[in-house]
Amino acid sequence: MELKQKIEELKKAQGAVILAHNYQLDEVQEVADYVGDSFYLSKIAASIANEVIVFCGVRFMAETAKILSPHKTVLLPESDAGCPLADTITAEDVRSLKKQHPNAPVVCYINSSAEVKAESDICCTSSNAVKLVAALPDQTVIFIPDENLGDYVAKQVPDKELILWKGCCVTHAKVQPDNIKAVRKKYPEAKILIHPECAPRVVAAADFAGSTAEIIRYAENSKEKTFVIGTELGVLHSLAKSCPDKKFFLLHPGLVCPNMKKTRLHSIYNALQQRQAEITVTEELAIKARLALTRMLG
Ligand code: CIZ
């Protein structure tokens, strides 16, 4: 029997749902019930009735689903799929930042561990970071752990002072302003859509900056026909599906996250068949982290 069909059968038998991040391999996105960014997927995880969630993404995403749905079984098909950006900061680092800036709330990008979320006041994703920071009554805000996203938010909300942490996504950091120059020459008619995890000079040279969901929406609503995409390769799958009449090129060949690419069809099959690798978060930690997440979800 084909692996896809076996997954479908196991999924039905176990009342499971498959969630896949926009950065996952095409084959994984194809078997998923829901594909999207972490904001969308966290809302789905919190609202669906399924008892088993197979989270095709990286650890912090599966952890987020578990925190929001503590009574469900959350499986991460490849247990060592992590996020180097999330690993740049620890809970102790956050406590130290809070000591240095005692009156500033901590806004924490969803790309962070449960321990770091638990020390934060509110979570955000790249889809809602600007809106959430703008809505805070405080003038000074600690923004962790992505310095590039923090810089982007600070520019959109110039009346606030953002205290930034020096973390970055090693995949998005590969893009340089010269790459933008080169694609402008190669595809002069194209719109360049970039993720705010890229360096500020790269973001400034692009035509539009946004999360994966916002990039997809921009391309869907645009009258233009050619786009250069400055985020992880996996997004091209959704773009090709939702805009079959448009052309998409990747801005840089290195925009491939090795952790996101660990999950394959056989990983999902094994996860369902052997109930591996189940995510656990202690209730003490989950209570605090949930507060930061539910403030974001509104
Ligand atoms: O918010 C997310 O899911 C991430 C990590 C990127 C994006 O823009 O979708």
PDB file of C-alpha atoms and ligand atoms in Angstrom:
ATOM      1  CA  MET A   1       0.000   0.000   0.000  1.00  0.00           C
ATOM      2  CA  GLU A   2       1.244   3.476  -0.772  1.00  0.00           C
ATOM      3  CA  LEU A   3       2.640   5.352   2.230  1.00  0.00           C
ATOM      4  CA  LYS A   4       0.165   8.196   1.734  1.00  0.00           C
ATOM      5  CA  GLN A   5      -2.765   5.806   1.961  1.00  0.00           C
ATOM      6  CA  LYS A   6      -1.314   4.094   5.042  1.00  0.00           C
ATOM      7  CA  ILE A   7      -0.967   7.495   6.723  1.00  0.00           C
ATOM      8  CA  GLU A   8      -4.556   8.327   5.830  1.00  0.00           C
ATOM      9  CA  GLU A   9      -5.806   5.067   7.373  1.00  0.00           C
ATOM     10  CA  LEU A  10      -3.759   5.419  10.569  1.00  0.00           C
ATOM     11  CA  LYS A  11      -4.890   9.019  10.881  1.00  0.00           C
ATOM     12  CA  LYS A  12      -8.566   8.043  10.635  1.00  0.00           C
ATOM     13  CA  ALA A  13      -8.198   5.098  13.021  1.00  0.00           C
ATOM     14  CA  GLN A  14      -6.563   7.327  15.658  1.00  0.00           C
ATOM     15  CA  GLY A  15      -8.683  10.441  15.195  1.00  0.00           C
ATOM     16  CA  ALA A  16      -5.510  12.323  14.362  1.00  0.00           C
ATOM     17  CA  VAL A  17      -4.985  15.558  12.484  1.00  0.00           C
ATOM     18  CA  ILE A  18      -1.828  16.523  10.592  1.00  0.00           C
ATOM     19  CA  LEU A  19      -0.621  20.120  10.807  1.00  0.00           C
ATOM     20  CA  ALA A  20       2.250  21.234   8.555  1.00  0.00           C
ATOM     21  CA  HIS A  21       4.207  24.464   8.586  1.00  0.00           C
ATOM     22  CA  ASN A  22       4.648  26.393   5.338  1.00  0.00           C
ATOM     23  CA  TYR A  23       8.354  25.432   5.392  1.00  0.00           C
ATOM     24  CA  GLN A  24       7.737  21.679   5.218  1.00  0.00           C
ATOM     25  CA  LEU A  25       8.595  19.490   2.218  1.00  0.00           C
ATOM     26  CA  ASP A  26       5.972  19.386  -0.555  1.00  0.00           C
ATOM     27  CA  GLU A  27       5.183  15.707   0.178  1.00  0.00           C
ATOM     28  CA  VAL A  28       4.417  16.591   3.806  1.00  0.00           C
ATOM     29  CA  GLN A  29       2.252  19.596   2.910  1.00  0.00           C
ATOM     30  CA  GLU A  30       0.310  17.322   0.563  1.00  0.00           C
ATOM     31  CA  VAL A  31      -0.779  14.898   3.329  1.00  0.00           C
ATOM     32  CA  ALA A  32      -1.504  17.624   5.889  1.00  0.00           C
ATOM     33  CA  ASP A  33      -5.030  18.641   6.908  1.00  0.00           C
ATOM     34  CA  TYR A  34      -3.890  22.187   7.602  1.00  0.00           C
ATOM     35  CA  VAL A  35      -0.866  24.050   6.212  1.00  0.00           C
ATOM     36  CA  GLY A  36       0.134  27.510   7.378  1.00  0.00           C
ATOM     37  CA  ASP A  37       2.290  29.682   9.586  1.00  0.00           C
ATOM     38  CA  SER A  38       2.611  29.127  13.302  1.00  0.00           C
ATOM     39  CA  PHE A  39      -0.067  31.709  14.178  1.00  0.00           C
ATOM     40  CA  TYR A  40      -2.647  29.924  12.026  1.00  0.00           C
ATOM     41  CA  LEU A  41      -1.522  26.471  13.178  1.00  0.00           C
ATOM     42  CA  SER A  42      -1.594  27.460  16.861  1.00  0.00           C
ATOM     43  CA  LYS A  43      -5.180  28.642  16.459  1.00  0.00           C
ATOM     44  CA  ILE A  44      -6.101  25.368  14.733  1.00  0.00           C
ATOM     45  CA  ALA A  45      -4.360  23.303  17.445  1.00  0.00           C
ATOM     46  CA  ALA A  46      -6.315  25.162  20.118  1.00  0.00           C
ATOM     47  CA  SER A  47      -9.703  24.794  18.441  1.00  0.00           C
ATOM     48  CA  ILE A  48      -9.872  21.355  16.777  1.00  0.00           C
ATOM     49  CA  ALA A  49     -11.517  18.381  18.453  1.00  0.00           C
ATOM     50  CA  ASN A  50      -8.955  15.728  17.360  1.00  0.00           C
ATOM     51  CA  GLU A  51      -7.256  13.909  20.237  1.00  0.00           C
ATOM     52  CA  VAL A  52      -3.976  13.386  18.396  1.00  0.00           C
ATOM     53  CA  ILE A  53      -2.035  16.171  16.642  1.00  0.00           C
ATOM     54  CA  VAL A  54       0.866  15.272  14.362  1.00  0.00           C
ATOM     55  CA  PHE A  55       2.849  18.503  14.135  1.00  0.00           C
ATOM     56  CA  CYS A  56       5.087  18.602  11.078  1.00  0.00           C
ATOM     57  CA  GLY A  57       7.408  21.437  11.905  1.00  0.00           C
ATOM     58  CA  VAL A  58      10.052  22.056  14.540  1.00  0.00           C
ATOM     59  CA  ARG A  59      10.020  21.474  18.298  1.00  0.00           C
ATOM     60  CA  PHE A  60       8.807  24.900  19.465  1.00  0.00           C
ATOM     61  CA  MET A  61       5.742  24.579  17.213  1.00  0.00           C
ATOM     62  CA  ALA A  62       4.749  21.162  18.583  1.00  0.00           C
ATOM     63  CA  GLU A  63       5.422  22.431  22.114  1.00  0.00           C
ATOM     64  CA  THR A  64       3.123  25.398  21.440  1.00  0.00           C
ATOM     65  CA  ALA A  65       0.350  23.040  20.319  1.00  0.00           C
ATOM     66  CA  LYS A  66       0.829  20.959  23.493  1.00  0.00           C
ATOM     67  CA  ILE A  67       0.734  24.041  25.733  1.00  0.00           C
ATOM     68  CA  LEU A  68      -2.518  25.165  24.105  1.00  0.00           C
ATOM     69  CA  SER A  69      -4.041  21.667  24.152  1.00  0.00           C
ATOM     70  CA  PRO A  70      -2.608  19.993  27.261  1.00  0.00           C
ATOM     71  CA  HIS A  71      -4.985  17.034  27.170  1.00  0.00           C
ATOM     72  CA  LYS A  72      -4.177  16.092  23.585  1.00  0.00           C
ATOM     73  CA  THR A  73      -1.378  13.876  22.340  1.00  0.00           C
ATOM     74  CA  VAL A  74       1.022  15.983  20.280  1.00  0.00           C
ATOM     75  CA  LEU A  75       3.559  14.143  18.145  1.00  0.00           C
ATOM     76  CA  LEU A  76       6.647  15.659  16.514  1.00  0.00           C
ATOM     77  CA  PRO A  77       7.571  13.141  13.776  1.00  0.00           C
ATOM     78  CA  GLU A  78      11.291  14.004  13.862  1.00  0.00           C
ATOM     79  CA  SER A  79      12.211  14.537  17.506  1.00  0.00           C
ATOM     80  CA  ASP A  80      15.478  16.355  16.764  1.00  0.00           C
ATOM     81  CA  ALA A  81      13.880  18.959  14.456  1.00  0.00           C
ATOM     82  CA  GLY A  82      14.837  22.063  16.411  1.00  0.00           C
ATOM     83  CA  CYS A  83      15.216  25.773  15.784  1.00  0.00           C
ATOM     84  CA  PRO A  84      18.685  27.365  16.133  1.00  0.00           C
ATOM     85  CA  LEU A  85      17.033  30.775  16.566  1.00  0.00           C
ATOM     86  CA  ALA A  86      14.979  29.519  19.544  1.00  0.00           C
ATOM     87  CA  ASP A  87      18.180  28.049  21.014  1.00  0.00           C
ATOM     88  CA  THR A  88      19.903  31.461  21.143  1.00  0.00           C
ATOM     89  CA  ILE A  89      18.079  32.418  24.360  1.00  0.00           C
ATOM     90  CA  THR A  90      17.373  30.708  27.684  1.00  0.00           C
ATOM     91  CA  ALA A  91      14.892  31.444  30.473  1.00  0.00           C
ATOM     92  CA  GLU A  92      17.834  32.694  32.581  1.00  0.00           C
ATOM     93  CA  ASP A  93      18.718  35.208  29.813  1.00  0.00           C
ATOM     94  CA  VAL A  94      15.136  36.519  29.895  1.00  0.00           C
ATOM     95  CA  ARG A  95      15.197  36.872  33.690  1.00  0.00           C
ATOM     96  CA  SER A  96      18.423  38.842  33.386  1.00  0.00           C
ATOM     97  CA  LEU A  97      16.892  41.155  30.711  1.00  0.00           C
ATOM     98  CA  LYS A  98      13.889  41.739  32.999  1.00  0.00           C
ATOM     99  CA  LYS A  99      16.211  42.697  35.852  1.00  0.00           C
ATOM    100  CA  GLN A 100      17.955  45.243  33.607  1.00  0.00           C
ATOM    101  CA  HIS A 101      14.631  46.686  32.325  1.00  0.00           C
ATOM    102  CA  PRO A 102      12.164  46.020  35.174  1.00  0.00           C
ATOM    103  CA  ASN A 103       9.287  48.043  33.730  1.00  0.00           C
ATOM    104  CA  ALA A 104       9.440  46.739  30.158  1.00  0.00           C
ATOM    105  CA  PRO A 105       7.115  43.925  29.071  1.00  0.00           C
ATOM    106  CA  VAL A 106       8.707  40.968  27.265  1.00  0.00           C
ATOM    107  CA  VAL A 107       7.370  40.206  23.785  1.00  0.00           C
ATOM    108  CA  CYS A 108       8.603  36.840  22.667  1.00  0.00           C
ATOM    109  CA  TYR A 109       8.596  35.570  19.086  1.00  0.00           C
ATOM    110  CA  ILE A 110       6.880  32.187  18.846  1.00  0.00           C
ATOM    111  CA  ASN A 111      10.260  30.744  17.752  1.00  0.00           C
ATOM    112  CA  SER A 112      11.259  30.142  21.374  1.00  0.00           C
ATOM    113  CA  SER A 113      11.219  27.347  23.948  1.00  0.00           C
ATOM    114  CA  ALA A 114       8.384  26.762  26.435  1.00  0.00           C
ATOM    115  CA  GLU A 115      10.758  27.950  29.208  1.00  0.00           C
ATOM    116  CA  VAL A 116      11.359  31.272  27.428  1.00  0.00           C
ATOM    117  CA  LYS A 117       7.642  31.729  26.693  1.00  0.00           C
ATOM    118  CA  ALA A 118       6.934  31.107  30.385  1.00  0.00           C
ATOM    119  CA  GLU A 119       9.172  34.081  31.304  1.00  0.00           C
ATOM    120  CA  SER A 120       7.495  36.357  28.707  1.00  0.00           C
ATOM    121  CA  ASP A 121       4.416  38.571  28.909  1.00  0.00           C
ATOM    122  CA  ILE A 122       3.092  37.990  25.411  1.00  0.00           C
ATOM    123  CA  CYS A 123       4.025  35.904  22.379  1.00  0.00           C
ATOM    124  CA  CYS A 124       3.935  37.067  18.793  1.00  0.00           C
ATOM    125  CA  THR A 125       4.518  35.688  15.322  1.00  0.00           C
ATOM    126  CA  SER A 126       5.842  37.528  12.303  1.00  0.00           C
ATOM    127  CA  SER A 127       2.185  37.997  11.211  1.00  0.00           C
ATOM    128  CA  ASN A 128       1.156  39.966  14.295  1.00  0.00           C
ATOM    129  CA  ALA A 129       4.370  41.308  15.914  1.00  0.00           C
ATOM    130  CA  VAL A 130       3.872  44.912  14.742  1.00  0.00           C
ATOM    131  CA  LYS A 131       0.205  44.998  15.784  1.00  0.00           C
ATOM    132  CA  LEU A 132       0.879  43.518  19.230  1.00  0.00           C
ATOM    133  CA  VAL A 133       3.855  45.753  20.033  1.00  0.00           C
ATOM    134  CA  ALA A 134       1.956  48.850  18.822  1.00  0.00           C
ATOM    135  CA  ALA A 135      -0.979  47.986  21.087  1.00  0.00           C
ATOM    136  CA  LEU A 136       1.139  47.773  24.268  1.00  0.00           C
ATOM    137  CA  PRO A 137       0.768  50.804  26.559  1.00  0.00           C
ATOM    138  CA  ASP A 138       4.488  50.679  27.451  1.00  0.00           C
ATOM    139  CA  GLN A 139       7.080  52.891  25.784  1.00  0.00           C
ATOM    140  CA  THR A 140       9.973  50.444  26.239  1.00  0.00           C
ATOM    141  CA  VAL A 141       9.543  46.833  25.181  1.00  0.00           C
ATOM    142  CA  ILE A 142      11.913  43.852  25.385  1.00  0.00           C
ATOM    143  CA  PHE A 143      11.663  41.950  22.097  1.00  0.00           C
ATOM    144  CA  ILE A 144      13.230  38.461  21.893  1.00  0.00           C
ATOM    145  CA  PRO A 145      14.911  36.489  20.347  1.00  0.00           C
ATOM    146  CA  ASP A 146      15.044  37.595  16.670  1.00  0.00           C
ATOM    147  CA  GLU A 147      17.018  40.812  16.267  1.00  0.00           C
ATOM    148  CA  ASN A 148      16.085  41.276  12.600  1.00  0.00           C
ATOM    149  CA  LEU A 149      12.349  40.890  13.233  1.00  0.00           C
ATOM    150  CA  GLY A 150      12.754  43.202  16.235  1.00  0.00           C
ATOM    151  CA  ASP A 151      14.470  45.813  14.068  1.00  0.00           C
ATOM    152  CA  TYR A 152      11.631  45.545  11.525  1.00  0.00           C
ATOM    153  CA  VAL A 153       8.996  45.999  14.271  1.00  0.00           C
ATOM    154  CA  ALA A 154      10.920  48.950  15.763  1.00  0.00           C
ATOM    155  CA  LYS A 155      10.855  50.716  12.382  1.00  0.00           C
ATOM    156  CA  GLN A 156       7.079  50.230  12.084  1.00  0.00           C
ATOM    157  CA  VAL A 157       6.467  51.459  15.640  1.00  0.00           C
ATOM    158  CA  PRO A 158       8.967  54.369  15.865  1.00  0.00           C
ATOM    159  CA  ASP A 159       7.474  55.869  19.029  1.00  0.00           C
ATOM    160  CA  LYS A 160       8.636  52.880  21.105  1.00  0.00           C
ATOM    161  CA  GLU A 161      12.072  51.785  22.223  1.00  0.00           C
ATOM    162  CA  LEU A 162      12.715  48.099  21.621  1.00  0.00           C
ATOM    163  CA  ILE A 163      15.387  46.262  23.596  1.00  0.00           C
ATOM    164  CA  LEU A 164      16.569  43.543  21.209  1.00  0.00           C
ATOM    165  CA  TRP A 165      18.247  40.182  21.709  1.00  0.00           C
ATOM    166  CA  LYS A 166      20.977  39.242  19.217  1.00  0.00           C
ATOM    167  CA  GLY A 167      19.360  36.060  17.887  1.00  0.00           C
ATOM    168  CA  CYS A 168      18.798  35.332  14.221  1.00  0.00           C
ATOM    169  CA  CYS A 169      17.575  32.646  11.856  1.00  0.00           C
ATOM    170  CA  VAL A 170      20.684  31.186  10.218  1.00  0.00           C
ATOM    171  CA  THR A 171      18.722  30.374   7.066  1.00  0.00           C
ATOM    172  CA  HIS A 172      17.288  33.873   6.501  1.00  0.00           C
ATOM    173  CA  ALA A 173      20.621  35.448   7.519  1.00  0.00           C
ATOM    174  CA  LYS A 174      22.233  34.019   4.375  1.00  0.00           C
ATOM    175  CA  VAL A 175      20.519  36.621   2.184  1.00  0.00           C
ATOM    176  CA  GLN A 176      22.630  39.717   1.414  1.00  0.00           C
ATOM    177  CA  PRO A 177      21.702  43.027  -0.253  1.00  0.00           C
ATOM    178  CA  ASP A 178      23.770  41.919  -3.279  1.00  0.00           C
ATOM    179  CA  ASN A 179      21.343  39.043  -3.821  1.00  0.00           C
ATOM    180  CA  ILE A 180      18.552  41.601  -4.220  1.00  0.00           C
ATOM    181  CA  LYS A 181      20.636  43.606  -6.708  1.00  0.00           C
ATOM    182  CA  ALA A 182      21.318  40.466  -8.722  1.00  0.00           C
ATOM    183  CA  VAL A 183      17.650  39.396  -8.948  1.00  0.00           C
ATOM    184  CA  ARG A 184      16.541  42.940  -9.857  1.00  0.00           C
ATOM    185  CA  LYS A 185      18.861  42.625 -12.872  1.00  0.00           C
ATOM    186  CA  LYS A 186      17.785  39.089 -13.728  1.00  0.00           C
ATOM    187  CA  TYR A 187      14.027  39.597 -13.247  1.00  0.00           C
ATOM    188  CA  PRO A 188      13.444  43.368 -13.599  1.00  0.00           C
ATOM    189  CA  GLU A 189       9.678  42.863 -13.771  1.00  0.00           C
ATOM    190  CA  ALA A 190       9.494  40.838 -10.529  1.00  0.00           C
ATOM    191  CA  LYS A 191       8.284  41.985  -7.112  1.00  0.00           C
ATOM    192  CA  ILE A 192      10.641  40.945  -4.334  1.00  0.00           C
ATOM    193  CA  LEU A 193       8.808  39.652  -1.240  1.00  0.00           C
ATOM    194  CA  ILE A 194      10.937  39.171   1.842  1.00  0.00           C
ATOM    195  CA  HIS A 195      10.610  37.748   5.351  1.00  0.00           C
ATOM    196  CA  PRO A 196      11.424  40.183   8.201  1.00  0.00           C
ATOM    197  CA  GLU A 197      13.794  37.559   9.681  1.00  0.00           C
ATOM    198  CA  CYS A 198      16.195  38.730   6.918  1.00  0.00           C
ATOM    199  CA  ALA A 199      18.761  41.451   7.680  1.00  0.00           C
ATOM    200  CA  PRO A 200      17.441  45.062   7.798  1.00  0.00           C
ATOM    201  CA  ARG A 201      19.380  46.108   4.639  1.00  0.00           C
ATOM    202  CA  VAL A 202      17.835  43.207   2.750  1.00  0.00           C
ATOM    203  CA  VAL A 203      14.335  44.065   4.003  1.00  0.00           C
ATOM    204  CA  ALA A 204      14.846  47.731   3.026  1.00  0.00           C
ATOM    205  CA  ALA A 205      15.819  46.752  -0.527  1.00  0.00           C
ATOM    206  CA  ALA A 206      12.776  44.500  -1.103  1.00  0.00           C
ATOM    207  CA  ASP A 207       9.304  45.524  -2.338  1.00  0.00           C
ATOM    208  CA  PHE A 208       7.345  43.946   0.499  1.00  0.00           C
ATOM    209  CA  ALA A 209       8.155  42.394   3.869  1.00  0.00           C
ATOM    210  CA  GLY A 210       5.874  39.992   5.709  1.00  0.00           C
ATOM    211  CA  SER A 211       5.358  36.597   7.295  1.00  0.00           C
ATOM    212  CA  THR A 212       4.847  33.565   5.088  1.00  0.00           C
ATOM    213  CA  ALA A 213       1.060  34.018   5.341  1.00  0.00           C
ATOM    214  CA  GLU A 214       1.384  37.692   4.368  1.00  0.00           C
ATOM    215  CA  ILE A 215       3.723  36.863   1.462  1.00  0.00           C
ATOM    216  CA  ILE A 216       1.195  34.327   0.150  1.00  0.00           C
ATOM    217  CA  ARG A 217      -1.661  36.843   0.527  1.00  0.00           C
ATOM    218  CA  TYR A 218       0.354  39.562  -1.210  1.00  0.00           C
ATOM    219  CA  ALA A 219       1.077  37.322  -4.218  1.00  0.00           C
ATOM    220  CA  GLU A 220      -2.566  36.173  -4.407  1.00  0.00           C
ATOM    221  CA  ASN A 221      -3.895  39.739  -4.419  1.00  0.00           C
ATOM    222  CA  SER A 222      -1.257  41.266  -6.686  1.00  0.00           C
ATOM    223  CA  LYS A 223      -1.796  42.020 -10.370  1.00  0.00           C
ATOM    224  CA  GLU A 224       1.907  41.259 -10.964  1.00  0.00           C
ATOM    225  CA  LYS A 225       2.871  37.921 -12.479  1.00  0.00           C
ATOM    226  CA  THR A 226       6.463  37.350 -11.333  1.00  0.00           C
ATOM    227  CA  PHE A 227       7.809  37.261  -7.776  1.00  0.00           C
ATOM    228  CA  VAL A 228      11.116  36.585  -6.105  1.00  0.00           C
ATOM    229  CA  ILE A 229      10.599  35.029  -2.678  1.00  0.00           C
ATOM    230  CA  GLY A 230      12.937  35.777   0.215  1.00  0.00           C
ATOM    231  CA  THR A 231      11.933  33.120   2.713  1.00  0.00           C
ATOM    232  CA  GLU A 232      12.210  29.367   3.128  1.00  0.00           C
ATOM    233  CA  LEU A 233      11.764  27.247  -0.001  1.00  0.00           C
ATOM    234  CA  GLY A 234       8.689  25.372   1.291  1.00  0.00           C
ATOM    235  CA  VAL A 235       6.483  28.450   0.781  1.00  0.00           C
ATOM    236  CA  LEU A 236       6.840  28.047  -2.981  1.00  0.00           C
ATOM    237  CA  HIS A 237       4.574  24.987  -2.770  1.00  0.00           C
ATOM    238  CA  SER A 238       1.595  26.943  -1.389  1.00  0.00           C
ATOM    239  CA  LEU A 239       2.335  29.829  -3.759  1.00  0.00           C
ATOM    240  CA  ALA A 240       2.326  27.562  -6.821  1.00  0.00           C
ATOM    241  CA  LYS A 241      -0.955  26.005  -5.674  1.00  0.00           C
ATOM    242  CA  SER A 242      -2.760  29.242  -4.909  1.00  0.00           C
ATOM    243  CA  CYS A 243      -1.377  31.245  -7.868  1.00  0.00           C
ATOM    244  CA  PRO A 244      -1.004  28.757 -10.745  1.00  0.00           C
ATOM    245  CA  ASP A 245      -0.802  31.577 -13.324  1.00  0.00           C
ATOM    246  CA  LYS A 246       2.159  33.305 -11.600  1.00  0.00           C
ATOM    247  CA  LYS A 247       5.885  32.627 -11.514  1.00  0.00           C
ATOM    248  CA  PHE A 248       7.939  32.358  -8.326  1.00  0.00           C
ATOM    249  CA  PHE A 249      11.718  32.269  -7.913  1.00  0.00           C
ATOM    250  CA  LEU A 250      13.714  31.729  -4.716  1.00  0.00           C
ATOM    251  CA  LEU A 251      15.874  34.748  -3.821  1.00  0.00           C
ATOM    252  CA  HIS A 252      18.804  32.649  -2.552  1.00  0.00           C
ATOM    253  CA  PRO A 253      19.549  28.912  -3.029  1.00  0.00           C
ATOM    254  CA  GLY A 254      20.453  28.643   0.672  1.00  0.00           C
ATOM    255  CA  LEU A 255      16.892  29.438   1.822  1.00  0.00           C
ATOM    256  CA  VAL A 256      16.342  25.842   2.914  1.00  0.00           C
ATOM    257  CA  CYS A 257      15.936  25.136   6.637  1.00  0.00           C
ATOM    258  CA  PRO A 258      17.602  21.770   7.385  1.00  0.00           C
ATOM    259  CA  ASN A 259      15.447  21.224  10.474  1.00  0.00           C
ATOM    260  CA  MET A 260      12.197  21.812   8.613  1.00  0.00           C
ATOM    261  CA  LYS A 261      13.312  19.364   5.940  1.00  0.00           C
ATOM    262  CA  LYS A 262      13.890  16.477   8.381  1.00  0.00           C
ATOM    263  CA  THR A 263      10.238  15.382   8.307  1.00  0.00           C
ATOM    264  CA  ARG A 264       9.354  13.000   5.466  1.00  0.00           C
ATOM    265  CA  LEU A 265       6.315  10.838   4.746  1.00  0.00           C
ATOM    266  CA  HIS A 266       7.889   7.872   6.535  1.00  0.00           C
ATOM    267  CA  SER A 267       8.457  10.084   9.631  1.00  0.00           C
ATOM    268  CA  ILE A 268       4.718  10.810   9.772  1.00  0.00           C
ATOM    269  CA  TYR A 269       3.884   7.151   9.272  1.00  0.00           C
ATOM    270  CA  ASN A 270       6.246   6.094  12.093  1.00  0.00           C
ATOM    271  CA  ALA A 271       4.947   8.845  14.366  1.00  0.00           C
ATOM    272  CA  LEU A 272       1.373   7.633  13.963  1.00  0.00           C
ATOM    273  CA  GLN A 273       2.169   3.946  14.125  1.00  0.00           C
ATOM    274  CA  GLN A 274       4.489   4.096  17.141  1.00  0.00           C
ATOM    275  CA  ARG A 275       3.104   7.247  18.778  1.00  0.00           C
ATOM    276  CA  GLN A 276       6.582   8.799  18.598  1.00  0.00           C
ATOM    277  CA  ALA A 277       7.859  11.381  19.607  1.00  0.00           C
ATOM    278  CA  GLU A 278       5.273  12.597  22.062  1.00  0.00           C
ATOM    279  CA  ILE A 279       5.770  16.151  23.309  1.00  0.00           C
ATOM    280  CA  THR A 280       5.527  16.785  27.040  1.00  0.00           C
ATOM    281  CA  VAL A 281       5.543  20.108  28.875  1.00  0.00           C
ATOM    282  CA  THR A 282       5.265  20.211  32.672  1.00  0.00           C
ATOM    283  CA  GLU A 283       1.993  21.742  33.881  1.00  0.00           C
ATOM    284  CA  GLU A 284       3.877  24.357  35.922  1.00  0.00           C
ATOM    285  CA  LEU A 285       5.665  25.576  32.783  1.00  0.00           C
ATOM    286  CA  ALA A 286       2.601  25.212  30.561  1.00  0.00           C
ATOM    287  CA  ILE A 287       0.440  27.435  32.815  1.00  0.00           C
ATOM    288  CA  LYS A 288       2.881  30.354  32.478  1.00  0.00           C
ATOM    289  CA  ALA A 289       3.655  29.834  28.781  1.00  0.00           C
ATOM    290  CA  ARG A 290      -0.073  29.471  28.008  1.00  0.00           C
ATOM    291  CA  LEU A 291      -0.706  32.908  29.443  1.00  0.00           C
ATOM    292  CA  ALA A 292       1.738  34.492  26.976  1.00  0.00           C
ATOM    293  CA  LEU A 293       0.245  32.513  24.093  1.00  0.00           C
ATOM    294  CA  THR A 294      -3.416  33.188  24.908  1.00  0.00           C
ATOM    295  CA  ARG A 295      -2.676  36.926  25.179  1.00  0.00           C
ATOM    296  CA  MET A 296      -1.428  36.688  21.593  1.00  0.00           C
ATOM    297  CA  LEU A 297      -4.422  34.689  20.371  1.00  0.00           C
ATOM    298  CA  GLY A 298      -6.754  37.258  21.965  1.00  0.00           C
TER     299      GLY A 298
HETATM  300  O1  CIZ B   1       5.410  32.450  12.070  1.00  0.00           O
HETATM  301  C1  CIZ B   1       5.905  31.448  11.568  1.00  0.00           C
HETATM  302  O2  CIZ B   1       5.337  30.402  11.439  1.00  0.00           O
HETATM  303  C2  CIZ B   1       7.287  31.515  11.050  1.00  0.00           C
HETATM  304  C3  CIZ B   1       8.338  30.857  11.814  1.00  0.00           C
HETATM  305  C4  CIZ B   1       7.489  32.133   9.924  1.00  0.00           C
HETATM  306  C5  CIZ B   1       6.363  32.608   9.112  1.00  0.00           C
HETATM  307  O3  CIZ B   1       6.412  33.761   8.697  1.00  0.00           O
HETATM  308  O4  CIZ B   1       5.442  31.857   8.862  1.00  0.00           O
END
